[in-house]
Coordinates of C-alpha atoms in Angstrom, one line a residue:
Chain T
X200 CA 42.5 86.3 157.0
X201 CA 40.9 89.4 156.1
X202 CA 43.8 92.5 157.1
X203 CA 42.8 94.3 154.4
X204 CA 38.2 93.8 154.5
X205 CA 37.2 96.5 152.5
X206 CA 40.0 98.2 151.1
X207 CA 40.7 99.7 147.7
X208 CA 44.1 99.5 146.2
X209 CA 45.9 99.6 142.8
X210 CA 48.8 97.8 141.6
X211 CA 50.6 98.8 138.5
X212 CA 51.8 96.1 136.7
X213 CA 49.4 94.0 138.1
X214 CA 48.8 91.7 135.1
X215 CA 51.6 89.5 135.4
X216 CA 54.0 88.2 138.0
X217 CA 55.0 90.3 141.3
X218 CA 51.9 92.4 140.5
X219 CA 49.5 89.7 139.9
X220 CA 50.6 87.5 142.8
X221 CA 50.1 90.3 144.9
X222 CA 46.4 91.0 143.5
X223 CA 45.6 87.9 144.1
X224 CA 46.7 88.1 147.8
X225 CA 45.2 91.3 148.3
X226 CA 41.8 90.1 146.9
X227 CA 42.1 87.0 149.4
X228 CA 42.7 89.3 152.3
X229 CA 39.5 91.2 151.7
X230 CA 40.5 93.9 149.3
X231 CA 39.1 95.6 146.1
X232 CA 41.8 95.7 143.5
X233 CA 43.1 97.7 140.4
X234 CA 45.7 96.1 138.2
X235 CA 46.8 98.5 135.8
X236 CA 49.0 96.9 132.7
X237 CA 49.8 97.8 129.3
X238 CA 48.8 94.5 127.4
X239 CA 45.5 93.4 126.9
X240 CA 46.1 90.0 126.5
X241 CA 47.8 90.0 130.2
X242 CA 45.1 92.2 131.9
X243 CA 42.4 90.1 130.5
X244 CA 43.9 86.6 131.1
X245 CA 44.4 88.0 134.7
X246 CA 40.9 89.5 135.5
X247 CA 39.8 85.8 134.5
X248 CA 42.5 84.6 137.6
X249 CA 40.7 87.3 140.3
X250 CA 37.2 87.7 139.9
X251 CA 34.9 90.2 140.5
X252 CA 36.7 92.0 143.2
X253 CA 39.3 93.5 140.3
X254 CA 38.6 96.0 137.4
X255 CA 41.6 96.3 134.6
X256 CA 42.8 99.5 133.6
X257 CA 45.1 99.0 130.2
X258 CA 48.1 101.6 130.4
X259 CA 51.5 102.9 130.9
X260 CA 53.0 104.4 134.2
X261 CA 55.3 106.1 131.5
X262 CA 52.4 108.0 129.9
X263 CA 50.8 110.5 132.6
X264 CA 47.2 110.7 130.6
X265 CA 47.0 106.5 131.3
X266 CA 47.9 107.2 135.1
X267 CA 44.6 110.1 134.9
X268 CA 42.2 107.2 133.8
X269 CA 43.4 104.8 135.8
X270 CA 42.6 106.8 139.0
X271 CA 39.4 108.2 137.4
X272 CA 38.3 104.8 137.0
X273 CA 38.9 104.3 140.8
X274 CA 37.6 107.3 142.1
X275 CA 34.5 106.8 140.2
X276 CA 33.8 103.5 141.2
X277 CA 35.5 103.6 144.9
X278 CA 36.0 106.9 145.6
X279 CA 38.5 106.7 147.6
X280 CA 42.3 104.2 147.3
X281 CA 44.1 102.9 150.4
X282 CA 47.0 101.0 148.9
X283 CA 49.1 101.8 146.2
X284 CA 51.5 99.1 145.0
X285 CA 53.6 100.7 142.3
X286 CA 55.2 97.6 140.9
X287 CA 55.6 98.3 136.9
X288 CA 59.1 98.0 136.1
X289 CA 61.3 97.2 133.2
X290 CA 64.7 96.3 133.0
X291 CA 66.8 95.2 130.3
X292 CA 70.8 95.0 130.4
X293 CA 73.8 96.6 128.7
X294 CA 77.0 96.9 129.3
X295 CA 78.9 99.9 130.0
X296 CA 79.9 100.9 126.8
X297 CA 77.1 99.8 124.9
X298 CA 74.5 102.0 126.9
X299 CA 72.1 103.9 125.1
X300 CA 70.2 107.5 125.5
X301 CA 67.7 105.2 124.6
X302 CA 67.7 102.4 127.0
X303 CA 68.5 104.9 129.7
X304 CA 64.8 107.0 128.9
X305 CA 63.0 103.7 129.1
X306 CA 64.6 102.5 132.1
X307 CA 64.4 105.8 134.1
X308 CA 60.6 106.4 132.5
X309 CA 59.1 103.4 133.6
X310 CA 61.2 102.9 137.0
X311 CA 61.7 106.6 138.4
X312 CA 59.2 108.7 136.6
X313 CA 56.7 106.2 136.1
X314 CA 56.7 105.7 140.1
X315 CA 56.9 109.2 141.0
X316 CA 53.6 109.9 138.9
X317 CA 52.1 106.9 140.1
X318 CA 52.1 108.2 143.5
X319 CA 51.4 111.6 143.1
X320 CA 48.2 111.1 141.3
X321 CA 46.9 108.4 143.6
X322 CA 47.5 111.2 146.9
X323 CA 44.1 113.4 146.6
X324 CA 42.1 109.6 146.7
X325 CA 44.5 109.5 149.7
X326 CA 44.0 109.2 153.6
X327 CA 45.3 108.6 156.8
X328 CA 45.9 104.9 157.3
X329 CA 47.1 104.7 153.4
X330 CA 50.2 102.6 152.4
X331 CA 52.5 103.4 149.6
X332 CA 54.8 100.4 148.7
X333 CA 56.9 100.6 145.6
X334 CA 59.1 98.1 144.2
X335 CA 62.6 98.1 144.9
X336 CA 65.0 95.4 144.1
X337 CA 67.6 93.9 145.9
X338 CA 69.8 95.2 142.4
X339 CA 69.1 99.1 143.9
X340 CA 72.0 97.7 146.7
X341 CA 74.3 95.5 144.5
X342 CA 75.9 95.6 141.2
X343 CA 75.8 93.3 138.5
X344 CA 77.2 93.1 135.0
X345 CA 75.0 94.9 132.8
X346 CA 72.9 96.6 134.8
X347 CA 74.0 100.5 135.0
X348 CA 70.2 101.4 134.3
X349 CA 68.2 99.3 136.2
X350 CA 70.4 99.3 139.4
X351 CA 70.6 102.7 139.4
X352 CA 66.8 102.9 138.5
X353 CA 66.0 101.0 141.6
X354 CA 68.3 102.9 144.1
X355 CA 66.3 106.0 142.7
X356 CA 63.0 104.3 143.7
X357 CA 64.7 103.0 147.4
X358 CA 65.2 107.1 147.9
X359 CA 62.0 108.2 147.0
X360 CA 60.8 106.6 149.9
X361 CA 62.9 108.7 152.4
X362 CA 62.1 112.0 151.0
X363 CA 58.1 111.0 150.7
X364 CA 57.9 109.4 154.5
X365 CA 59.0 113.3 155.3
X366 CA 56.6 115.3 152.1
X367 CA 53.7 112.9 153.5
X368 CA 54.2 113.6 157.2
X369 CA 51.3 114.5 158.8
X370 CA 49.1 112.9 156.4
X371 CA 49.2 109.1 157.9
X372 CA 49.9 108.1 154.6
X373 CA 53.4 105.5 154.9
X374 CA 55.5 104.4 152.2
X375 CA 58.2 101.8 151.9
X376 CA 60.1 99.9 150.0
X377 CA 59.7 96.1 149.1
X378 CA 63.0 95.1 147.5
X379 CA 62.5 91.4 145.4
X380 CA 65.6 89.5 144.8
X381 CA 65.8 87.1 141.7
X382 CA 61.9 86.1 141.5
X383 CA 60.5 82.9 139.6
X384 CA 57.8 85.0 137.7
X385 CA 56.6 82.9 134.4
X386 CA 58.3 85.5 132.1
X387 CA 61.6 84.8 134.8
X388 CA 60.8 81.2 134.1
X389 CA 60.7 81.4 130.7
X390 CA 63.9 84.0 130.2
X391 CA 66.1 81.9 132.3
X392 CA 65.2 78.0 131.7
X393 CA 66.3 75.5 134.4
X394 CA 69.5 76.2 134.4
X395 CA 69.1 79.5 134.7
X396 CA 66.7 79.4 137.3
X397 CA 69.2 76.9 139.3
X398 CA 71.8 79.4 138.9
X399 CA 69.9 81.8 140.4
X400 CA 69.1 80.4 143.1
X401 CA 72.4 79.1 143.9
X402 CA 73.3 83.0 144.8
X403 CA 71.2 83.3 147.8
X404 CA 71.8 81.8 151.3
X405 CA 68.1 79.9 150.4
X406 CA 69.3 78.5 147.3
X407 CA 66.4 79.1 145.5
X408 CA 64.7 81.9 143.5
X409 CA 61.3 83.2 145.3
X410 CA 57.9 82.2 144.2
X411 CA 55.8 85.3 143.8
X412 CA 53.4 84.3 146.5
X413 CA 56.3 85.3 148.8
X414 CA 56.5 89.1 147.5
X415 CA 53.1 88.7 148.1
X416 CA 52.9 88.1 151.6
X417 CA 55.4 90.8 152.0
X418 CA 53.2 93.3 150.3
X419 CA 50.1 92.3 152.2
X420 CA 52.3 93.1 155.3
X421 CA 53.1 96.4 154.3
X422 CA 49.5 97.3 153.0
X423 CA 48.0 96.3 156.0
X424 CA 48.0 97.6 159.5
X425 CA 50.8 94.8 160.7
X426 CA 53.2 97.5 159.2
X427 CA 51.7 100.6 161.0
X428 CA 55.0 102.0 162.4
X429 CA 56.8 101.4 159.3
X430 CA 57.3 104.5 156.8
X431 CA 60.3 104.8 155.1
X432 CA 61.4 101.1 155.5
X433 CA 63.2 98.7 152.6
X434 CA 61.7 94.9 153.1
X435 CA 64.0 92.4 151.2
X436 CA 62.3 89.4 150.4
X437 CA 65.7 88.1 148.5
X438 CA 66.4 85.1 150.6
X439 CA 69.5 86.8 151.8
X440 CA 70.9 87.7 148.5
X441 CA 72.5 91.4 148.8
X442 CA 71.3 91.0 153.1
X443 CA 75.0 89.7 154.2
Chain C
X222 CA 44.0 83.0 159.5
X223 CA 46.3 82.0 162.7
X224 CA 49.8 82.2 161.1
X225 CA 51.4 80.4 164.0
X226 CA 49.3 77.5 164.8
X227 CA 50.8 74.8 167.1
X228 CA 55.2 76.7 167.0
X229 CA 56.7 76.8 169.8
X230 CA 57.8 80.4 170.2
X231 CA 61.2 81.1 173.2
X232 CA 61.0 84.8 173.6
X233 CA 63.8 86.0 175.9
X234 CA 62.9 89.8 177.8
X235 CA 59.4 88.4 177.8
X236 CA 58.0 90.1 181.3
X237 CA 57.4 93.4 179.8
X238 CA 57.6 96.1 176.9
X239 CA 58.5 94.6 173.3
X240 CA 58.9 91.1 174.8
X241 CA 55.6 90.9 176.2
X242 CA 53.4 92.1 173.4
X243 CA 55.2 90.1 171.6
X244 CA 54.4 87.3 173.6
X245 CA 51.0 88.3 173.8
X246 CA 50.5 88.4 169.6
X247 CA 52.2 85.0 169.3
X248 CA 49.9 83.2 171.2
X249 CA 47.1 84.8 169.8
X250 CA 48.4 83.8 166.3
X251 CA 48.1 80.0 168.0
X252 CA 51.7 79.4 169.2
X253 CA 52.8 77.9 172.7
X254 CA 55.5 80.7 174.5
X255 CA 58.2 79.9 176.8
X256 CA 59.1 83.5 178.1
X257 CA 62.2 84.1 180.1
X258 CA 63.0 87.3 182.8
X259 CA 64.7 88.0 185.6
X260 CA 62.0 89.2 187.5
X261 CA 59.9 86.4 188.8
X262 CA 57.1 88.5 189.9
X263 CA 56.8 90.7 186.7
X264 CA 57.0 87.1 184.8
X265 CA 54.1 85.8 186.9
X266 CA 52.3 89.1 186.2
X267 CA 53.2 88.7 182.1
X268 CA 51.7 85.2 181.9
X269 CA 48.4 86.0 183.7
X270 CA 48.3 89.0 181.2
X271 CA 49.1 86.5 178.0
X272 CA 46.2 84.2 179.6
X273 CA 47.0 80.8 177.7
X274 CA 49.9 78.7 176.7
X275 CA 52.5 80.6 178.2
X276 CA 55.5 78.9 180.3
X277 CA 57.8 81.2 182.3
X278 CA 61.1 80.6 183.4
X279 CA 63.3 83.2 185.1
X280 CA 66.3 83.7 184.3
X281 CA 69.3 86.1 183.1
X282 CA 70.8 85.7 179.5
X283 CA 73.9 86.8 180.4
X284 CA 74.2 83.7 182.5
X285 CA 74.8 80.5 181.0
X286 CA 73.4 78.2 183.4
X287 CA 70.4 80.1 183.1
X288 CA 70.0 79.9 179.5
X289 CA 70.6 75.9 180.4
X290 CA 67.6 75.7 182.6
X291 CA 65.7 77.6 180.4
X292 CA 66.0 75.3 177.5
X293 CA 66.1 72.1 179.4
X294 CA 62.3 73.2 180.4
X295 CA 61.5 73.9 177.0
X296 CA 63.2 70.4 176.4
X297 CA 60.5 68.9 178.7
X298 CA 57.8 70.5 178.3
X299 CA 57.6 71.0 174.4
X300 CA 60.7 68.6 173.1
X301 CA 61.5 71.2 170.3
X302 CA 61.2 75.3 169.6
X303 CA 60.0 76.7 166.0
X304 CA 60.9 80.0 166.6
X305 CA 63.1 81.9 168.7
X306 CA 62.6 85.7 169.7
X307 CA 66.2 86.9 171.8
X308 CA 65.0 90.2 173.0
X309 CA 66.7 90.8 176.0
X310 CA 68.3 93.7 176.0
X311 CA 70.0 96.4 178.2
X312 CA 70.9 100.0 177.9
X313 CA 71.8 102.2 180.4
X314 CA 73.2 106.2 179.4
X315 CA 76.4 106.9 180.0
X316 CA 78.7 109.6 178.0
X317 CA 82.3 108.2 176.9
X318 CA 84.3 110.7 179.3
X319 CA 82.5 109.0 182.2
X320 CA 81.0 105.4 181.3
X321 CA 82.6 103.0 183.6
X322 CA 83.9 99.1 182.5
X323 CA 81.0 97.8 184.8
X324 CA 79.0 99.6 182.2
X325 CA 80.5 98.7 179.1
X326 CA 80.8 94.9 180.4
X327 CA 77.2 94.7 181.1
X328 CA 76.1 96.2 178.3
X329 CA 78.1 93.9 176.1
X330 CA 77.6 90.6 178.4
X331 CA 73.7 90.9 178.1
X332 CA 73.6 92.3 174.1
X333 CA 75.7 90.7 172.6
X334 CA 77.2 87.2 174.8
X335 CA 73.8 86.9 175.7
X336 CA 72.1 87.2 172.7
X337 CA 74.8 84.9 171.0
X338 CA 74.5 81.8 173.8
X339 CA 71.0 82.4 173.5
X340 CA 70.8 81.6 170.2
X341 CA 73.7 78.7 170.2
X342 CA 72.1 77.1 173.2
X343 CA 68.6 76.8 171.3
X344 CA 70.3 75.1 168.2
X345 CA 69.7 71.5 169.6
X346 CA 65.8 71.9 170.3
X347 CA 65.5 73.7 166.7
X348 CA 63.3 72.3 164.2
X349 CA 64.6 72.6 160.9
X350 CA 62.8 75.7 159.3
X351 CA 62.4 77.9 161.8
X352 CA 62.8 81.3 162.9
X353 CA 64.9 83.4 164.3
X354 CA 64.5 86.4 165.2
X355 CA 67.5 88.7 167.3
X356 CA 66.2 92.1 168.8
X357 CA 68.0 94.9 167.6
X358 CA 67.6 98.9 167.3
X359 CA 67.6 101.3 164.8
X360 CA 70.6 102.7 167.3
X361 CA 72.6 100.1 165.3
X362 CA 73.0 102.5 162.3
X363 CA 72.5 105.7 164.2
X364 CA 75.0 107.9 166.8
X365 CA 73.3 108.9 170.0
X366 CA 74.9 110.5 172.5
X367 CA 75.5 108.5 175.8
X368 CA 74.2 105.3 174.3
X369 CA 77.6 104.8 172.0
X370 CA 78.0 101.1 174.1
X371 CA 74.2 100.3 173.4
X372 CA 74.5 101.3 169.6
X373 CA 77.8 99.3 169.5
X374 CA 76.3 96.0 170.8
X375 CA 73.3 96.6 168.5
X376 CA 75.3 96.8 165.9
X377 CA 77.3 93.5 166.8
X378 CA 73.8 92.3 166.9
X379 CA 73.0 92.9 163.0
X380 CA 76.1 91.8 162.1
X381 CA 75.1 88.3 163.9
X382 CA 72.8 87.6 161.5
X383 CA 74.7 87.7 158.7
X384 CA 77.4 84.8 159.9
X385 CA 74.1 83.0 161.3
X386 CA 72.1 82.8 157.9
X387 CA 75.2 81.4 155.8
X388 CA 75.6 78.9 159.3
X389 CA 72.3 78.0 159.5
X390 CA 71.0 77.7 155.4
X391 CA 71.3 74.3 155.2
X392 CA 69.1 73.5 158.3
X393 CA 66.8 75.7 156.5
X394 CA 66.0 78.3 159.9
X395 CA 66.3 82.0 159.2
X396 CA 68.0 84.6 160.4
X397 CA 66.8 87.9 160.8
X398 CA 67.4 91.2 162.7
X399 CA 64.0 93.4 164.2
X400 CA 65.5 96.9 164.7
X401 CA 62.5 99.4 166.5
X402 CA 63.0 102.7 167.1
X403 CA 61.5 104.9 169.7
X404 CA 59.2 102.5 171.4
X405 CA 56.6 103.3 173.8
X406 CA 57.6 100.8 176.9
X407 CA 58.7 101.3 180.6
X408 CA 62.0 100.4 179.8
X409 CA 63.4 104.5 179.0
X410 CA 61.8 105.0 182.5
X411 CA 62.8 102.0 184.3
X412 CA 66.5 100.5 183.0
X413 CA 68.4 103.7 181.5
X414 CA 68.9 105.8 184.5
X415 CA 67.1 108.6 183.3
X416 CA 65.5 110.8 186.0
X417 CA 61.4 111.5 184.6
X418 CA 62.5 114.8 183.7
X419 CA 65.2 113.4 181.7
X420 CA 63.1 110.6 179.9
X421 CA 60.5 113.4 179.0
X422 CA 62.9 114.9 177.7
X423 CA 64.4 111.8 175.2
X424 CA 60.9 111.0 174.3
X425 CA 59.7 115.2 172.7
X426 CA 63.8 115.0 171.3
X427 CA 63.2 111.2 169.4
X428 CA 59.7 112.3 168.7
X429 CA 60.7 115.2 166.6
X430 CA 63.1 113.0 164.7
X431 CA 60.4 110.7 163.9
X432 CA 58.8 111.2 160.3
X433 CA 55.8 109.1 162.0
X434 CA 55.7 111.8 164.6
X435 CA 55.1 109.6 167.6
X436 CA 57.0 106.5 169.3
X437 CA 56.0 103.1 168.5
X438 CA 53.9 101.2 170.3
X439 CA 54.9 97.7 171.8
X440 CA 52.5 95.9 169.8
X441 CA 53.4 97.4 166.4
X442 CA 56.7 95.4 166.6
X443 CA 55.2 92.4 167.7
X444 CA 53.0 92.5 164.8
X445 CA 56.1 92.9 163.2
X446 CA 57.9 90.2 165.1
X447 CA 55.0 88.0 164.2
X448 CA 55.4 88.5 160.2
X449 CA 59.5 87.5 160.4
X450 CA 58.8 84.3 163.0
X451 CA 55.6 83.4 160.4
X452 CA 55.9 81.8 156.8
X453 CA 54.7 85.2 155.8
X454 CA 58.4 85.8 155.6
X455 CA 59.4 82.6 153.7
X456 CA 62.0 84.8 151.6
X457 CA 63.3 86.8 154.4
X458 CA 66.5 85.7 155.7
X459 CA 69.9 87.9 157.1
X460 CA 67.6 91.3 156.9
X461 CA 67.5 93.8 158.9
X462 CA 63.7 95.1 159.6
X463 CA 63.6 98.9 160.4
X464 CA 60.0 99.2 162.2
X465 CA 60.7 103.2 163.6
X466 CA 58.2 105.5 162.1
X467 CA 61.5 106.6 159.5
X468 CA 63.7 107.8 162.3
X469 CA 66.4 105.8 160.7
X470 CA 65.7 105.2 156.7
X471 CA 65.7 109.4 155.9

C-alpha cells in the first residue's frame, strides 16, 4: 500500500499517541514524515519507532518561532510539504466555576491558535493536491462535565475548516476535519486505568475505546488521494459516540 | 494492499453512475459484487465493464419480491454478504405547488422503503462484522428547490443509520451513511426530468456553490465507499460521510 509514495508531510504532536500512530502509517504508505513535539524524551523514543524516513523537530504550536524552524527544517531538506496533520492538542478539565484565564490561554493557544499558525506557515511549501487535516474531537459536538475549554476549543478547530476550504479555493489544497472519540493512547491508558478505559468504552455503540491505528487509517484516507472530493468534511472515527 | 480481499460486496443501483464505479473499485480492491438494476441491458453492459467477479441480478428495490430473488442468488452463489452498498436511489424535480402523490410515493417507496427492506432483507446472509453502507446526499442537510421530496427521503436515510447502529452493535456490522454532492453521472440527465438546457443549467448553479469548484466524479465516492465498507474504517459507525467538494460543511 503505497497512497502516499513520495510525499512529505508533518504532523504536530507526532511524538506520542494519535500523532505517532499516524507517522507510522504514513511512513508505511510511502511517505516522508515530520513529527514535531515539545519533549525530547518523546521525539527521540519515537524517531527510534520510524526510522529513517522521519526527522524530529522539538517545539510548541503555541510558540510561532518553533512553527518557523519546524518548516525551515522541511523546506530545506524537502522543499516542498504535502500533508499537514495538525494534531497537537491539550486538554485538561474544570468545571464551570472553577475556570481559569489561565486554563482558558493554554487551552485556546495550543488548540485554536496553535492550529491556525500551524497551517498558515506550512501554505507557501504548499500545492495543489495538498491535504490539511486537523484534529477535531468528537467533544467539539458534545458536552461533558468539565470541559468548557476543550469542547469549545475543538468546535473552534471543526470551523476553521469551513472558512479555509473557501480562503484556499483555487489552490487544490483541501482541508478537513478528523474528529477522535475516546482514544486508547498510552498516556489515555495510563490516565484512565482499566476501569476507566472500560467505562469509556461502554459509551459508544462499539463498546470500546479506539486503538490509534484506527485514527490512523482515517488520516491516511484523508491525506491521500481516496479523499480527493473531500474539503471541508468532519471524519468521526468515535465508534458512534456523539454520531446518533 | 487489496483492502477487500475475498468480501462479498451487494451494491444495489449498480448499472451506472455512483453504483458502478463503485462496483468497479470493489472488485479491484479483491471483493466478489452482486450488483442489482432494473435495466437488464445496462446491467449486462456494467458487468462487462467491471470484467471479473461480478453477479447481476435485475431487479427494483422498491419491490420486495425482487429484493427476495436478489438475495436468494447471493444465498446460492456466495452463502453470505460482508458488505452491503444500498445506492439505489431516485429523484425526479418537482416544485411543492405542483409535485403530484405519484411523485412523492415513488420517491419515498424507492429512498427510503427500499433502502430499509434492502437492508432488513440482507440481515440473514450478514456476516458478523460487516459493513454497511446506505447512499445518501448532502441534499439531506440542504434545501433545494424542487427536490424538497428527494432531500426529505435523504434525510430519512441518515436518520436510518442511527436506529441501525444501536440495532446492529452487538452483531458487530456498521452503519454508516455516504452523502455525495454534485456528482458527475448520467443520472441529472437521465432520471430528473430535466430538459439538457435545464441540467446545464443545475450543473454551472451547484458548481458555483462548490468550494472544490467542480462536481464530483463517480469514482471519488467509490473510493470513498471503499474506505467505510473496508477495516480502514474500523471506528466508523452511525456517521455521516460528506464527500461534496464543501458544498455542504461551509
Amino acid at each position: 500500500m503505497t497512497r502516499l509514495n513520495g510525499k512529505t508531510a508533518v504532523i504536530t504532536g507526532g511524538a506520542t499517541g494519535i500523532g505517532l500512530a499516524a507517522a507510522k502509517r504514513f511512513i508505511a504508505e510511502g511517505a516522508f514524515v515530520f513529527i514535531f513535539g515539545r519533549r525530547q524524551e518523546a521525539l527521540d523514543a519515537a524517531m527510534a519507532e520510524l526510522g529513517p524516513n522521519a526527522r524530529a523537530v522539538k517545539g510548541s504550536v503555541a510558540d510561532e518561532a518553533d512553527l518557523d524552524r519546524l518548516y525551515a527544517a522541511a523546506k530545506a531538506e524537502r522543499g516542498t510539504l504535502d500533508i499537514v496533520f495538525a494534531n497537537a492538542g491539550v486538554g485538561s478539565q474544570l468545571k464551570l466555576g472553577e475556570i481559569t484565564a489561565k486554563h482558558i490561554d493554554e487551552t485556546f493557544d495550543t488548540n485554536v491558535k496553535g492550529t491556525i499558525f500551524t497551517v498558515q506557515k506550512a501554505l507557501p511549501l504548499m500545492g495543489k493536491g495538498g491535504s490539511v487535516i486537523l484534529t477535531g474531537s468528537s467533544a467539539g459536538t458534545t458536552g461533558a462535565p468539565g470541559f468548557t475549554a476543550y469542547s469549545a476549543s475543538k468546535a473552534a478547530v471543526r470551523n476553521l475548516a469551513r472558512t479555509w476550504a473557501e480562503d484556499l479555493k483555487g489552490t487544490g489544497i483541501r482541508v478537513n476535519v478528523l474528529s477522535p472519540g475516546a482514544t486508547a493512547t498510552e498516556l489515555a491508558k495510563e490516565a484512565l486505568g482499566e476501569e476507566g478505559q472500560k467505562a469509556y468504552g461502554a459509551m459508544t455503540p462499539l463498546q470500546r475505546m479506539a486503538d490509534p491505528a484506527e485514527i490512523a487509517a482515517a488520516a491516511a484516507f484523508l491525506a491521500s488521494s481516496d479523499s480527493s472530493f473531500m474539503t471541508a468534511s468532519e471524519v468521526a472515527v468515535d465508534g458512534g459516540l456523539a454520531q446518533l | 494492499m487489496k483492502k477487500l480481499e475475498g468480501k462479498i460486496a451487494v451494491i444495489t443501483g449498480g448499472s451506472s453512475g455512483i453504483g458502478l464505479a463503485t462496483a468497479k473499485r470493489f472488485v479491484e480492491e479483491g471483493a466478489h459484487v452482486v450488483i442489482t438494476g432494473r435495466r437488464e441491458k445496462e446491467l449486462k453492459e456494467a458487468a462487462a465493464f467491471i470484467t471479473r467477479n461480478v453477479t447481476t441480478v435485475v431487479g427494483n428495490v422498491s419491490r420486495l419480491e425482487d429484493l427476495d430473488r436478489l438475495y436468494a442468488v447471493v444465498k446460492e452463489k456466495h452463502g453470505h454478504i460482508d458488505i452491503l452498498f444500498a445506492n439505489a436511489g431516485a429523484g425526479t424535480v418537482a416544485p411543492l405547488a405542483v409535485a403530484t402523490e405519484a411523485h412523492f410515493d415513488q420517491t419515498f417507496d424507492v429512498n427510503v422503503k427500499g433502502l430499509f427492506f434492502t437492508v432488513q432483507k440482507a440481515l440473514p446472509l450478514f456476516n458478523d462484522g460487516g459493513s454497511i453502507i446506505l447512499n445518501s446526499s448532502v441534499s439531506n442537510v440542504l434545501g433545494l428547490p424542487g427536490f424538497s421530496a428527494y432531500a426529505a427521503s435523504k434525510a430519512a436515510v441518515r436518520n436510518f443509520a442511527r436506529a441501525w447502529t444501536l440495532e446492529l452493535k452487538d452483531r458487530k456490522i456498521r452503519v454508516n451513511v455516504m452523502s455525495p454532492g454534485a456528482i458527475d453521472t448520467p443520472a441529472l440527465a437521465t432520471t430528473t426530468g430535466l430538459t439538457a438546457e435545464q441540467a446545464e443549467q443545475a450543473v454551472a448553479q451547484f458548481t458555483t456553490q462548490i468550494p472544490m469548484g467542480r462536481r464530483g466524479m463517480p469514482e471519488e465516492i467509490a473510493a470513498a465507499v471503499a474506505f467505510l465498507a473496508s477495516d480502514e474504517s474500523s471506528y466508523i459507525t452511525g456517521m455521516d460521510l460528506a464527500v461534496d467538494g464543501g458544498m455542504a460543511q461551509v
